[in-house]
XYZ file of C-alpha atoms in Angstrom:
104
model
C 54.390 28.137 26.590
C 54.627 25.756 29.551
C 52.564 28.150 31.675
C 49.812 28.194 29.032
C 49.744 24.394 29.023
C 49.637 24.378 32.830
C 46.686 26.811 32.816
C 44.793 24.665 30.289
C 45.330 21.493 32.342
C 44.394 23.279 35.578
C 41.215 24.583 33.952
C 40.288 21.075 32.771
C 40.795 19.693 36.287
C 38.710 22.487 37.820
C 35.926 21.923 35.266
C 35.889 18.233 36.201
C 35.732 19.026 39.913
C 32.949 21.534 39.352
C 30.933 19.065 37.272
C 31.366 16.374 39.937
C 30.283 18.770 42.667
C 27.195 19.880 40.763
C 26.161 16.320 39.871
C 26.623 15.212 43.496
C 24.538 18.141 44.689
C 21.779 17.416 42.156
C 21.756 13.755 43.215
C 21.414 14.735 46.881
C 18.491 16.981 46.029
C 16.879 14.195 43.983
C 17.306 11.547 46.695
C 16.900 13.559 49.905
C 15.040 16.598 48.688
C 17.779 18.840 50.101
C 21.508 19.281 49.692
C 24.223 20.503 51.968
C 25.264 24.019 51.140
C 28.329 24.098 48.948
C 28.119 27.826 48.318
C 31.810 28.369 49.072
C 32.786 25.761 46.468
C 30.457 27.245 43.866
C 31.897 30.717 44.474
C 35.463 29.433 44.255
C 34.705 27.707 40.936
C 33.141 30.923 39.646
C 36.156 33.034 40.619
C 38.586 30.496 39.176
C 36.670 30.739 35.904
C 36.979 34.536 36.061
C 40.764 34.223 36.456
C 41.023 31.675 33.650
C 38.939 33.813 31.290
C 41.054 36.852 32.122
C 44.166 34.798 31.357
C 42.686 33.746 28.001
C 41.948 37.375 27.181
C 45.459 38.510 28.093
C 47.013 35.686 26.079
C 44.800 36.569 23.105
C 45.779 40.255 23.229
C 49.488 39.471 23.570
C 49.366 37.071 20.609
C 47.393 39.554 18.526
C 49.837 42.376 19.298
C 52.860 40.192 18.579
C 51.588 38.488 15.430
C 49.447 41.265 13.932
C 47.985 39.970 10.635
C 49.832 36.657 11.023
C 47.377 35.935 13.831
C 44.822 34.938 11.188
C 47.160 34.416 8.212
C 49.986 32.417 9.814
C 50.471 28.688 10.197
C 48.763 28.611 13.623
C 45.660 30.517 12.548
C 43.375 27.554 13.354
C 44.611 27.411 16.957
C 44.303 31.182 17.249
C 40.694 31.115 16.074
C 40.024 28.230 18.481
C 41.467 30.314 21.331
C 39.240 33.243 20.386
C 36.141 31.012 20.311
C 37.008 29.499 23.715
C 37.530 33.002 25.132
C 34.218 34.268 23.745
C 32.264 31.248 25.006
C 33.902 31.473 28.422
C 33.076 35.183 28.598
C 29.476 34.464 27.616
C 29.215 31.749 30.262
C 30.585 34.115 32.915
C 28.186 36.833 31.871
C 25.222 34.487 32.142
C 26.442 33.023 35.454
C 27.056 36.430 37.003
C 23.592 37.537 35.892
C 22.086 34.578 37.756
C 24.190 35.171 40.871
C 23.513 38.873 41.228
C 19.885 39.095 40.217
C 17.317 38.960 42.972
C-alpha cells in the first residue's frame, strides 16, 4: 500500500514538473519566438508516464484477480472505479501522445 501511495505522489510531482516545463517553453516561444530544445525532458516525461500507466494497469489487474466480484461490489468499489477511469484516461493520453510523436 505504501508503494502505491509513493507512486501516486511521484506521478503528481512529475505532472507538476512537466506542466512547468511546458508553460516555460510556451512562454519562451511567445516572448522570443524560439525556445531552447528540451526534447530530452519531454521524452523522459513521456516514458515516466508509460511506466506509471503500466503500474496502474498491473495494480488494476492484481486487484481484480484478488477481489473478483468484490471489485465492484465491495466497500471500496468507488475507489476501484476511480482507478479504472484514471487508467483508461492515462492510456488514452499516451495513445494520443505517441501518435503525435511517431507520425511524420
